[in-house]
Coordinates of N, CA and C and ligand atoms in Angstrom, one line a residue:
M57 N -87.0 -18.7 -47.5 CA -86.0 -19.6 -47.0 C -86.4 -21.1 -47.4
Q58 N -85.5 -21.9 -47.9 CA -85.8 -23.2 -48.1 C -85.4 -24.1 -46.9
G59 N -86.5 -24.8 -46.4 CA -86.2 -25.6 -45.2 C -85.3 -26.8 -45.5
K60 N -84.5 -27.1 -44.5 CA -83.5 -28.2 -44.6 C -83.8 -29.3 -43.6
I61 N -83.1 -30.4 -43.7 CA -83.3 -31.5 -42.8 C -81.9 -31.9 -42.3
I62 N -81.7 -32.1 -41.0 CA -80.5 -32.6 -40.5 C -80.8 -33.8 -39.7
V63 N -80.2 -34.9 -40.1 CA -80.6 -36.2 -39.4 C -79.3 -36.8 -38.7
F64 N -79.5 -37.1 -37.4 CA -78.4 -37.8 -36.7 C -78.9 -39.2 -36.5
S65 N -78.0 -40.1 -36.9 CA -78.3 -41.5 -36.7 C -77.1 -42.2 -36.0
A66 N -77.4 -43.3 -35.3 CA -76.3 -44.0 -34.6 C -76.9 -45.2 -34.0
P67 N -76.0 -46.2 -33.6 CA -76.5 -47.3 -32.8 C -77.0 -46.7 -31.5
S68 N -78.0 -47.4 -30.9 CA -78.6 -47.0 -29.7 C -77.5 -46.9 -28.6
G69 N -77.4 -45.8 -27.9 CA -76.4 -45.6 -26.8 C -75.2 -44.8 -27.3
A70 N -75.0 -44.5 -28.6 CA -73.8 -43.8 -29.0 C -73.9 -42.3 -28.6
G71 N -75.0 -41.8 -28.4 CA -75.1 -40.4 -27.9 C -75.8 -39.4 -28.8
K72 N -76.6 -39.9 -29.8 CA -77.2 -39.0 -30.7 C -78.3 -38.1 -30.0
T73 N -79.0 -38.7 -29.1 CA -80.1 -37.9 -28.5 C -79.4 -36.7 -27.6
T74 N -78.3 -37.0 -27.0 CA -77.6 -36.0 -26.1 C -77.2 -34.9 -27.0
I75 N -76.6 -35.2 -28.2 CA -76.1 -34.2 -29.1 C -77.2 -33.4 -29.7
V76 N -78.3 -34.1 -30.1 CA -79.4 -33.4 -30.8 C -80.1 -32.4 -29.8
H77 N -80.2 -32.8 -28.5 CA -80.8 -31.9 -27.6 C -80.0 -30.7 -27.3
R78 N -78.7 -30.9 -27.3 CA -77.9 -29.7 -27.1 C -77.9 -28.8 -28.3
L79 N -77.9 -29.3 -29.5 CA -78.0 -28.5 -30.7 C -79.3 -27.7 -30.7
L80 N -80.4 -28.3 -30.2 CA -81.7 -27.6 -30.2 C -81.6 -26.5 -29.2
D81 N -80.9 -26.7 -28.1 CA -80.8 -25.6 -27.1 C -80.0 -24.4 -27.6
R82 N -79.0 -24.7 -28.5 CA -78.1 -23.6 -28.9 C -78.3 -23.0 -30.3
I83 N -79.1 -23.7 -31.1 CA -79.4 -23.2 -32.5 C -80.9 -23.0 -32.7
P84 N -81.3 -21.8 -32.5 CA -82.8 -21.5 -32.5 C -83.5 -21.8 -33.9
E85 N -82.7 -21.8 -35.0 CA -83.4 -22.1 -36.3 C -83.8 -23.6 -36.4
L86 N -83.4 -24.4 -35.4 CA -83.7 -25.8 -35.5 C -85.0 -26.2 -34.8
S87 N -85.8 -27.1 -35.3 CA -86.9 -27.6 -34.6 C -86.9 -29.2 -34.7
F88 N -87.2 -29.8 -33.6 CA -87.1 -31.3 -33.5 C -88.3 -31.9 -34.2
S89 N -88.0 -32.8 -35.1 CA -89.1 -33.6 -35.8 C -89.6 -34.7 -34.9
I90 N -90.8 -34.6 -34.5 CA -91.4 -35.6 -33.6 C -91.9 -36.8 -34.4
S91 N -91.3 -38.0 -34.1 CA -91.7 -39.2 -34.8 C -93.0 -39.8 -34.2
A92 N -93.7 -40.6 -35.0 CA -94.8 -41.4 -34.5 C -94.2 -42.7 -34.0
C93 N -94.7 -43.3 -32.9 CA -94.2 -44.6 -32.5 C -95.3 -45.4 -31.8
T94 N -95.1 -46.7 -31.8 CA -96.1 -47.5 -31.2 C -95.7 -48.1 -29.8
R95 N -94.5 -47.7 -29.4 CA -94.1 -48.2 -28.0 C -94.8 -47.5 -26.9
D96 N -94.8 -48.1 -25.7 CA -95.5 -47.4 -24.6 C -94.7 -46.2 -24.2
K97 N -95.5 -45.2 -23.7 CA -94.9 -44.0 -23.2 C -94.2 -44.3 -21.9
R98 N -93.0 -43.8 -21.7 CA -92.3 -44.1 -20.4 C -92.8 -43.2 -19.3
G99 N -93.6 -43.7 -18.4 CA -94.1 -43.1 -17.2 C -94.4 -41.6 -17.4
R100 N -93.9 -40.8 -16.4 CA -94.1 -39.4 -16.4 C -93.0 -38.6 -17.1
T101 N -92.0 -39.3 -17.6 CA -90.8 -38.6 -18.2 C -91.1 -38.2 -19.6
E102 N -92.1 -38.8 -20.3 CA -92.4 -38.5 -21.7 C -93.8 -38.0 -21.9
A103 N -94.0 -37.2 -22.9 CA -95.3 -36.6 -23.2 C -95.6 -36.8 -24.6
N104 N -96.9 -37.1 -24.9 CA -97.4 -37.3 -26.3 C -97.3 -35.9 -27.0
G105 N -96.7 -35.9 -28.2 CA -96.6 -34.7 -29.0 C -95.3 -33.9 -28.6
K106 N -94.5 -34.4 -27.7 CA -93.3 -33.8 -27.3 C -92.1 -34.7 -27.6
D107 N -92.1 -35.9 -27.0 CA -91.0 -36.9 -27.4 C -91.4 -37.6 -28.6
Y108 N -92.6 -38.1 -28.7 CA -93.2 -38.8 -29.8 C -94.7 -38.6 -29.9
Y109 N -95.2 -38.9 -31.1 CA -96.7 -39.0 -31.1 C -96.9 -40.5 -30.9
F110 N -97.4 -40.8 -29.7 CA -97.6 -42.2 -29.3 C -99.0 -42.7 -29.9
I111 N -98.9 -43.6 -30.8 CA -100.2 -44.1 -31.5 C -100.3 -45.6 -31.4
S112 N -101.4 -46.1 -31.7 CA -101.6 -47.5 -31.7 C -101.1 -48.2 -32.9
I113 N -100.9 -49.4 -32.9 CA -100.4 -50.2 -34.1 C -101.4 -50.0 -35.3
E114 N -102.7 -50.0 -34.9 CA -103.7 -49.8 -36.0 C -103.6 -48.4 -36.6
E115 N -103.4 -47.4 -35.8 CA -103.3 -46.0 -36.4 C -102.0 -46.0 -37.2
F116 N -101.0 -46.6 -36.8 CA -99.7 -46.6 -37.5 C -99.9 -47.3 -38.9
Q117 N -100.6 -48.4 -38.9 CA -100.8 -49.1 -40.2 C -101.7 -48.3 -41.1
E118 N -102.6 -47.6 -40.5 CA -103.5 -46.7 -41.3 C -102.6 -45.6 -42.0
K119 N -101.7 -45.1 -41.3 CA -100.8 -44.0 -41.8 C -99.9 -44.6 -42.9
I120 N -99.4 -45.9 -42.7 CA -98.6 -46.5 -43.8 C -99.5 -46.6 -45.1
R121 N -100.7 -47.1 -44.9 CA -101.6 -47.3 -46.0 C -101.9 -45.9 -46.8
H122 N -101.9 -44.8 -46.0 CA -102.2 -43.5 -46.6 C -100.9 -42.8 -47.1
D123 N -99.8 -43.5 -47.0 CA -98.5 -42.9 -47.5 C -98.2 -41.7 -46.7
E124 N -98.4 -41.7 -45.4 CA -98.1 -40.5 -44.6 C -96.7 -40.4 -44.1
F125 N -95.9 -41.5 -44.3 CA -94.5 -41.5 -43.7 C -93.5 -41.2 -44.8
V126 N -92.4 -40.5 -44.4 CA -91.2 -40.4 -45.3 C -90.5 -41.8 -45.2
E127 N -90.5 -42.3 -44.0 CA -89.9 -43.6 -43.8 C -90.5 -44.1 -42.5
W128 N -90.5 -45.4 -42.3 CA -90.8 -46.1 -41.1 C -90.1 -47.3 -40.9
E129 N -89.9 -47.8 -39.7 CA -89.1 -49.0 -39.4 C -89.7 -49.7 -38.2
E130 N -89.6 -51.0 -38.2 CA -89.8 -51.8 -36.9 C -88.5 -51.8 -36.2
V131 N -88.2 -50.7 -35.4 CA -86.8 -50.6 -34.9 C -86.4 -51.7 -33.9
Y132 N -87.3 -52.0 -33.0 CA -87.1 -53.1 -32.1 C -88.3 -53.9 -32.1
A133 N -88.2 -55.3 -31.9 CA -89.3 -56.2 -32.1 C -90.6 -55.6 -31.7
G134 N -91.5 -55.5 -32.6 CA -92.9 -55.1 -32.3 C -93.1 -53.6 -32.2
N135 N -92.0 -52.8 -32.1 CA -92.2 -51.4 -32.0 C -91.9 -50.6 -33.3
F136 N -92.9 -49.9 -33.8 CA -92.7 -49.2 -35.0 C -92.5 -47.7 -34.8
Y137 N -91.6 -47.2 -35.6 CA -91.3 -45.7 -35.5 C -91.3 -45.2 -36.9
G138 N -91.8 -43.9 -37.1 CA -91.7 -43.4 -38.4 C -91.7 -41.9 -38.4
T139 N -91.2 -41.3 -39.5 CA -91.1 -39.9 -39.7 C -92.3 -39.5 -40.6
L140 N -93.1 -38.6 -40.1 CA -94.3 -38.1 -40.8 C -94.0 -37.0 -41.7
K141 N -94.5 -37.1 -43.0 CA -94.3 -36.0 -43.9 C -94.9 -34.7 -43.4
S142 N -96.1 -34.8 -42.7 CA -96.7 -33.7 -42.2 C -95.9 -32.9 -41.1
E143 N -95.1 -33.7 -40.4 CA -94.2 -33.1 -39.4 C -93.1 -32.2 -40.0
I144 N -92.5 -32.7 -41.1 CA -91.5 -31.9 -41.7 C -92.1 -30.7 -42.3
E145 N -93.3 -30.8 -42.9 CA -94.0 -29.7 -43.5 C -94.3 -28.7 -42.5
R146 N -94.8 -29.2 -41.3 CA -95.1 -28.3 -40.2 C -93.9 -27.4 -39.8
I147 N -92.8 -28.1 -39.7 CA -91.5 -27.4 -39.2 C -91.1 -26.3 -40.3
W148 N -91.1 -26.7 -41.5 CA -90.7 -25.8 -42.6 C -91.7 -24.6 -42.7
A149 N -93.0 -24.9 -42.5 CA -94.0 -23.8 -42.5 C -93.8 -22.8 -41.4
S150 N -93.1 -23.3 -40.3 CA -92.9 -22.4 -39.2 C -91.6 -21.6 -39.4
G151 N -90.9 -21.8 -40.6 CA -89.7 -21.0 -40.9 C -88.4 -21.6 -40.3
K152 N -88.5 -22.9 -39.8 CA -87.3 -23.6 -39.2 C -86.8 -24.7 -40.0
H153 N -85.7 -25.2 -39.6 CA -85.1 -26.4 -40.2 C -85.4 -27.6 -39.3
A154 N -85.6 -28.8 -39.9 CA -86.0 -30.0 -39.1 C -84.7 -30.7 -38.7
I155 N -84.7 -31.1 -37.4 CA -83.6 -32.0 -37.0 C -84.2 -33.3 -36.4
L156 N -83.6 -34.4 -36.8 CA -84.1 -35.7 -36.5 C -83.1 -36.6 -35.8
D157 N -83.7 -37.5 -35.0 CA -82.9 -38.5 -34.3 C -83.5 -39.8 -34.6
V158 N -83.0 -40.5 -35.6 CA -83.6 -41.8 -36.0 C -82.6 -42.9 -36.1
D159 N -83.0 -44.1 -36.3 CA -82.1 -45.2 -36.3 C -81.3 -45.1 -37.7
V160 N -80.3 -46.0 -37.8 CA -79.4 -46.0 -39.0 C -80.1 -46.1 -40.3
K161 N -81.0 -47.1 -40.4 CA -81.7 -47.4 -41.7 C -82.6 -46.2 -42.0
G162 N -83.3 -45.7 -41.0 CA -84.1 -44.5 -41.1 C -83.4 -43.3 -41.6
G163 N -82.2 -43.1 -41.1 CA -81.4 -41.9 -41.5 C -81.0 -42.0 -43.0
L164 N -80.7 -43.2 -43.4 CA -80.3 -43.4 -44.9 C -81.6 -43.2 -45.7
S165 N -82.7 -43.6 -45.3 CA -84.0 -43.5 -46.1 C -84.3 -42.0 -46.2
I166 N -84.1 -41.2 -45.1 CA -84.4 -39.8 -45.1 C -83.4 -39.1 -46.1
K167 N -82.2 -39.4 -46.0 CA -81.2 -38.8 -47.0 C -81.6 -39.1 -48.4
E168 N -82.0 -40.3 -48.7 CA -82.4 -40.7 -50.0 C -83.6 -39.9 -50.5
F169 N -84.6 -39.7 -49.6 CA -85.8 -39.0 -49.9 C -85.6 -37.5 -50.1
Y170 N -84.8 -36.9 -49.3 CA -84.6 -35.4 -49.4 C -83.3 -35.0 -50.1
Q171 N -82.5 -35.9 -50.4 CA -81.2 -35.7 -51.2 C -80.4 -34.5 -50.6
D172 N -80.2 -33.5 -51.4 CA -79.3 -32.4 -51.0 C -79.9 -31.4 -50.0
R173 N -81.2 -31.6 -49.8 CA -81.8 -30.8 -48.7 C -81.5 -31.3 -47.3
A174 N -80.9 -32.5 -47.3 CA -80.6 -33.2 -46.0 C -79.1 -33.4 -45.8
L175 N -78.8 -33.3 -44.5 CA -77.4 -33.6 -44.1 C -77.6 -34.8 -43.1
A176 N -76.9 -35.9 -43.5 CA -77.0 -37.1 -42.7 C -75.7 -37.4 -41.9
V177 N -75.8 -37.3 -40.6 CA -74.6 -37.4 -39.7 C -74.7 -38.8 -39.0
F178 N -73.6 -39.5 -39.0 CA -73.5 -40.8 -38.3 C -72.7 -40.5 -37.0
V179 N -73.2 -40.9 -35.9 CA -72.5 -40.8 -34.6 C -72.0 -42.2 -34.2
K180 N -70.7 -42.2 -34.0 CA -70.0 -43.5 -33.7 C -69.6 -43.6 -32.2
P181 N -69.8 -44.7 -31.5 CA -69.3 -44.8 -30.2 C -67.8 -45.1 -30.3
P182 N -67.0 -44.8 -29.3 CA -65.5 -45.1 -29.4 C -65.3 -46.6 -29.6
S183 N -66.1 -47.5 -29.0 CA -66.0 -48.9 -29.1 C -67.3 -49.6 -28.7
L184 N -67.5 -50.8 -29.0 CA -68.7 -51.5 -28.6 C -68.8 -51.7 -27.1
E185 N -67.6 -51.9 -26.4 CA -67.6 -52.0 -25.0 C -68.1 -50.7 -24.3
I186 N -67.7 -49.6 -24.8 CA -68.1 -48.3 -24.3 C -69.6 -48.1 -24.6
L187 N -70.1 -48.5 -25.7 CA -71.5 -48.4 -26.1 C -72.3 -49.2 -25.0
E188 N -71.9 -50.4 -24.8 CA -72.6 -51.2 -23.8 C -72.6 -50.6 -22.4
S189 N -71.5 -50.0 -22.0 CA -71.5 -49.5 -20.7 C -72.3 -48.2 -20.6
R190 N -72.4 -47.5 -21.7 CA -73.3 -46.3 -21.7 C -74.8 -46.7 -21.6
L191 N -75.1 -47.8 -22.3 CA -76.5 -48.3 -22.2 C -76.9 -48.7 -20.8
R192 N -75.9 -49.3 -20.1 CA -76.1 -49.7 -18.7 C -76.2 -48.5 -17.8
T193 N -75.4 -47.5 -18.0 CA -75.4 -46.3 -17.2 C -76.7 -45.5 -17.4
R194 N -77.2 -45.5 -18.7 CA -78.5 -44.8 -19.0 C -79.7 -45.4 -18.2
A195 N -79.5 -46.7 -18.0 CA -80.5 -47.4 -17.1 C -82.0 -47.3 -17.6
T196 N -82.2 -47.4 -18.9 CA -83.5 -47.4 -19.5 C -83.9 -48.7 -20.1
D197 N -82.9 -49.7 -20.1 CA -83.2 -50.9 -20.8 C -82.9 -52.1 -20.0
S198 N -83.6 -53.2 -20.3 CA -83.3 -54.5 -19.6 C -82.0 -55.1 -20.1
E199 N -81.5 -56.1 -19.4 CA -80.3 -56.7 -19.9 C -80.5 -57.3 -21.3
A200 N -81.7 -57.9 -21.5 CA -81.9 -58.5 -22.9 C -82.0 -57.4 -23.9
S201 N -82.5 -56.3 -23.6 CA -82.6 -55.2 -24.6 C -81.2 -54.7 -24.9
I202 N -80.4 -54.6 -23.8 CA -79.0 -54.1 -24.0 C -78.3 -55.0 -25.0
S203 N -78.4 -56.3 -24.7 CA -77.6 -57.3 -25.6 C -78.1 -57.1 -27.0
G204 N -79.5 -57.0 -27.2 CA -80.0 -56.8 -28.5 C -79.5 -55.6 -29.2
R205 N -79.4 -54.5 -28.5 CA -78.9 -53.2 -29.1 C -77.5 -53.3 -29.4
V206 N -76.6 -54.0 -28.6 CA -75.2 -54.1 -28.9 C -75.0 -55.0 -30.2
Y207 N -75.8 -56.1 -30.2 CA -75.8 -57.0 -31.4 C -76.1 -56.2 -32.7
K208 N -77.2 -55.4 -32.6 CA -77.6 -54.6 -33.7 C -76.6 -53.6 -34.1
A209 N -75.9 -53.0 -33.1 CA -74.9 -52.0 -33.4 C -73.8 -52.5 -34.3
K210 N -73.4 -53.8 -34.1 CA -72.3 -54.3 -35.0 C -72.7 -54.2 -36.4
F211 N -73.9 -54.5 -36.7 CA -74.4 -54.4 -38.1 C -74.5 -52.9 -38.5
E212 N -75.1 -52.1 -37.7 CA -75.3 -50.7 -38.0 C -74.0 -50.0 -38.3
L213 N -72.9 -50.4 -37.6 CA -71.6 -49.7 -37.8 C -71.1 -49.9 -39.2
T214 N -71.6 -50.9 -39.9 CA -71.1 -51.1 -41.3 C -71.6 -50.1 -42.3
F215 N -72.6 -49.3 -41.8 CA -73.2 -48.3 -42.7 C -72.6 -46.9 -42.7
E216 N -71.6 -46.7 -41.9 CA -71.0 -45.4 -41.7 C -70.7 -44.7 -43.0
D217 N -70.1 -45.4 -43.9 CA -69.7 -44.8 -45.2 C -70.8 -44.2 -46.0
R218 N -72.0 -44.7 -45.8 CA -73.1 -44.2 -46.6 C -73.7 -42.8 -46.1
F219 N -73.2 -42.4 -45.0 CA -73.6 -41.1 -44.5 C -72.7 -39.9 -45.0
D220 N -73.3 -38.7 -45.0 CA -72.5 -37.6 -45.5 C -71.2 -37.4 -44.6
V221 N -71.3 -37.7 -43.3 CA -70.2 -37.4 -42.4 C -70.4 -38.3 -41.2
A222 N -69.3 -38.6 -40.5 CA -69.3 -39.4 -39.3 C -68.5 -38.7 -38.2
I223 N -69.1 -38.7 -37.0 CA -68.3 -38.2 -35.8 C -68.2 -39.2 -34.7
V224 N -67.0 -39.3 -34.1 CA -66.9 -40.2 -33.0 C -67.3 -39.5 -31.7
N225 N -68.2 -40.1 -30.9 CA -68.6 -39.4 -29.7 C -67.8 -40.1 -28.5
D226 N -66.5 -39.6 -28.4 CA -65.7 -40.1 -27.3 C -65.8 -39.1 -26.2
N227 N -65.1 -37.9 -26.4 CA -65.3 -36.8 -25.4 C -66.5 -36.0 -25.9
L228 N -67.5 -35.9 -25.1 CA -68.8 -35.3 -25.5 C -68.6 -33.8 -26.0
E229 N -67.7 -33.0 -25.3 CA -67.5 -31.6 -25.7 C -67.0 -31.6 -27.1
E230 N -66.0 -32.4 -27.4 CA -65.4 -32.4 -28.7 C -66.4 -32.8 -29.8
A231 N -67.1 -33.9 -29.5 CA -68.1 -34.4 -30.4 C -69.2 -33.3 -30.7
Y232 N -69.6 -32.7 -29.6 CA -70.6 -31.7 -29.8 C -70.1 -30.5 -30.6
A233 N -68.9 -30.1 -30.4 CA -68.3 -29.0 -31.1 C -68.2 -29.3 -32.6
Q234 N -67.9 -30.5 -32.9 CA -67.8 -30.9 -34.3 C -69.2 -30.9 -34.9
A235 N -70.2 -31.4 -34.2 CA -71.6 -31.5 -34.7 C -72.1 -30.1 -34.9
E236 N -71.8 -29.2 -34.0 CA -72.3 -27.8 -34.1 C -71.7 -27.1 -35.3
K237 N -70.5 -27.4 -35.6 CA -69.8 -26.7 -36.8 C -70.4 -27.3 -38.1
L238 N -70.6 -28.6 -38.1 CA -71.2 -29.2 -39.3 C -72.6 -28.6 -39.6
V239 N -73.4 -28.5 -38.5 CA -74.8 -28.0 -38.7 C -74.7 -26.6 -39.2
R240 N -73.9 -25.7 -38.5 CA -73.9 -24.3 -38.9 C -73.4 -24.1 -40.3
D241 N -72.4 -24.9 -40.7 CA -71.9 -24.8 -42.1 C -73.0 -25.2 -43.1
F242 N -73.7 -26.3 -42.8 CA -74.7 -26.7 -43.7 C -75.9 -25.7 -43.8
L243 N -76.2 -25.1 -42.7 CA -77.3 -24.2 -42.7 C -76.9 -22.9 -43.4
A244 N -75.6 -22.6 -43.4 CA -75.1 -21.3 -44.0 C -75.1 -21.5 -45.6
Q245 N -75.2 -22.7 -46.1 CA -75.2 -22.8 -47.5 C -76.5 -22.5 -48.1
A246 N -76.5 -21.9 -49.3 CA -77.7 -21.6 -50.0 C -78.6 -22.8 -50.2
S247 N -78.0 -23.9 -50.6 CA -78.6 -25.2 -50.8 C -77.6 -26.2 -51.0
G248 N -77.9 -27.5 -50.9 CA -77.0 -28.5 -51.2 C -76.3 -29.0 -49.9
A249 N -75.9 -30.3 -50.0 CA -75.2 -30.9 -48.9 C -73.7 -30.5 -48.9
L250 N -73.0 -30.9 -47.8 CA -71.6 -30.5 -47.7 C -70.8 -31.0 -48.8
Ligands
LIG553 N1 -86.5 -45.2 -38.5 C1 -86.8 -44.4 -37.5 N2 -86.3 -44.6 -36.3 C2 -86.7 -43.8 -35.3 C3 -87.7 -42.8 -35.5 N3 -87.8 -42.1 -34.3 C4 -87.0 -42.7 -33.4 N4 -86.3 -43.7 -34.0 C5 -85.2 -44.5 -33.5 O1 -85.8 -45.5 -32.7 C6 -85.0 -45.8 -31.6 C7 -85.9 -45.5 -30.4 O2 -85.6 -46.3 -29.4 P1 -86.2 -46.1 -28.0 O3 -85.9 -47.2 -27.1 O4 -87.6 -45.6 -28.1 O5 -85.2 -44.9 -27.5 P2 -85.3 -43.4 -27.3 O6 -86.5 -42.9 -28.0 O7 -84.0 -42.9 -27.8 O8 -85.4 -43.3 -25.8 C8 -83.8 -44.9 -31.6 O9 -82.8 -45.6 -32.3 C9 -84.4 -43.8 -32.4 O10 -83.3 -43.1 -33.1 C10 -88.2 -42.6 -36.8 O11 -89.1 -41.8 -37.0 N5 -87.8 -43.5 -37.7
LIG554 N1 -69.4 -38.6 -24.8 C1 -70.1 -39.3 -23.9 N2 -69.4 -39.8 -22.8 C2 -70.0 -40.5 -21.8 N3 -71.4 -40.7 -21.8 C3 -72.1 -40.2 -22.8 C4 -71.5 -39.5 -23.9 N4 -72.5 -39.1 -24.8 C5 -73.6 -39.6 -24.3 N5 -73.4 -40.2 -23.1 C6 -74.4 -40.9 -22.2 O1 -74.6 -42.2 -22.9 C7 -76.0 -42.6 -22.8 C8 -76.6 -42.8 -24.2 O2 -76.7 -41.5 -24.8 P1 -78.0 -41.2 -25.7 O3 -77.8 -39.8 -26.1 O4 -79.2 -41.6 -24.9 O5 -77.8 -42.2 -26.9 P2 -78.7 -42.6 -28.2 O6 -79.7 -41.5 -28.3 O7 -77.7 -42.6 -29.3 O8 -79.3 -43.9 -27.9 C9 -76.7 -41.5 -22.0 O9 -76.8 -41.9 -20.6 C10 -75.8 -40.3 -22.2 O10 -75.9 -39.4 -21.1

């Protein structure tokens, strides 16, 4: 079997994490690619090696120097996130396909790196107002962080056309059904993107 990559990207709050978690519950051939990041672990809700590999900025820089990342970004001021080549290899060696939840620039870099072995899906919020209200309801960010994310979203939405496919996450059940069909169709192909 040739391992594949499925990457979901979206402005923060559009719902990519929700969709990716559900895909992982329902499609056993998928395995989540755990990114490295330098932000603080959130209390007891997150675990090292499960949500992220939480590493110091020095370790992160060391990995950049040793070319260990497929891509990396300073996603929010001072916080670095990156996809490790070793993580994708680990997943493929286990006989699974990798699924990733990364920011918009990261998604495009991964598509460029893996080409037809990757399916890059863009998740759109129905509107910026709804995006903002979802970030508020999620209650994980300060007001300043929410404004920063909405501001960044306006720019990120201009990249939709560079993805293989886009879905609007208005009604979650409908968006999920579309996502599941896209993933199953892509995995059913011998090789190559949709
Ligand atoms: N480029 C890139 N972005 C990533 C990676 N891992 C996570 N991200 C993105 O970084 C952002 C993480 O923001 P954060 O506040 O930590 O949110 P959370 O992890 O979704 O709770 C999200 O937009 C993720 O999609 C990665 O390996 N590379
Ligand atoms: N279709 C939807 N309708 C309403 N709320 C949603 C929908 N999809 C996701 N959410 C909620 O919006 C918030 C942001 O979703 P999340 O998956 O964390 O986004 P992202 O990973 O893109 O930042 C979460 O609280 C989630 O439960």
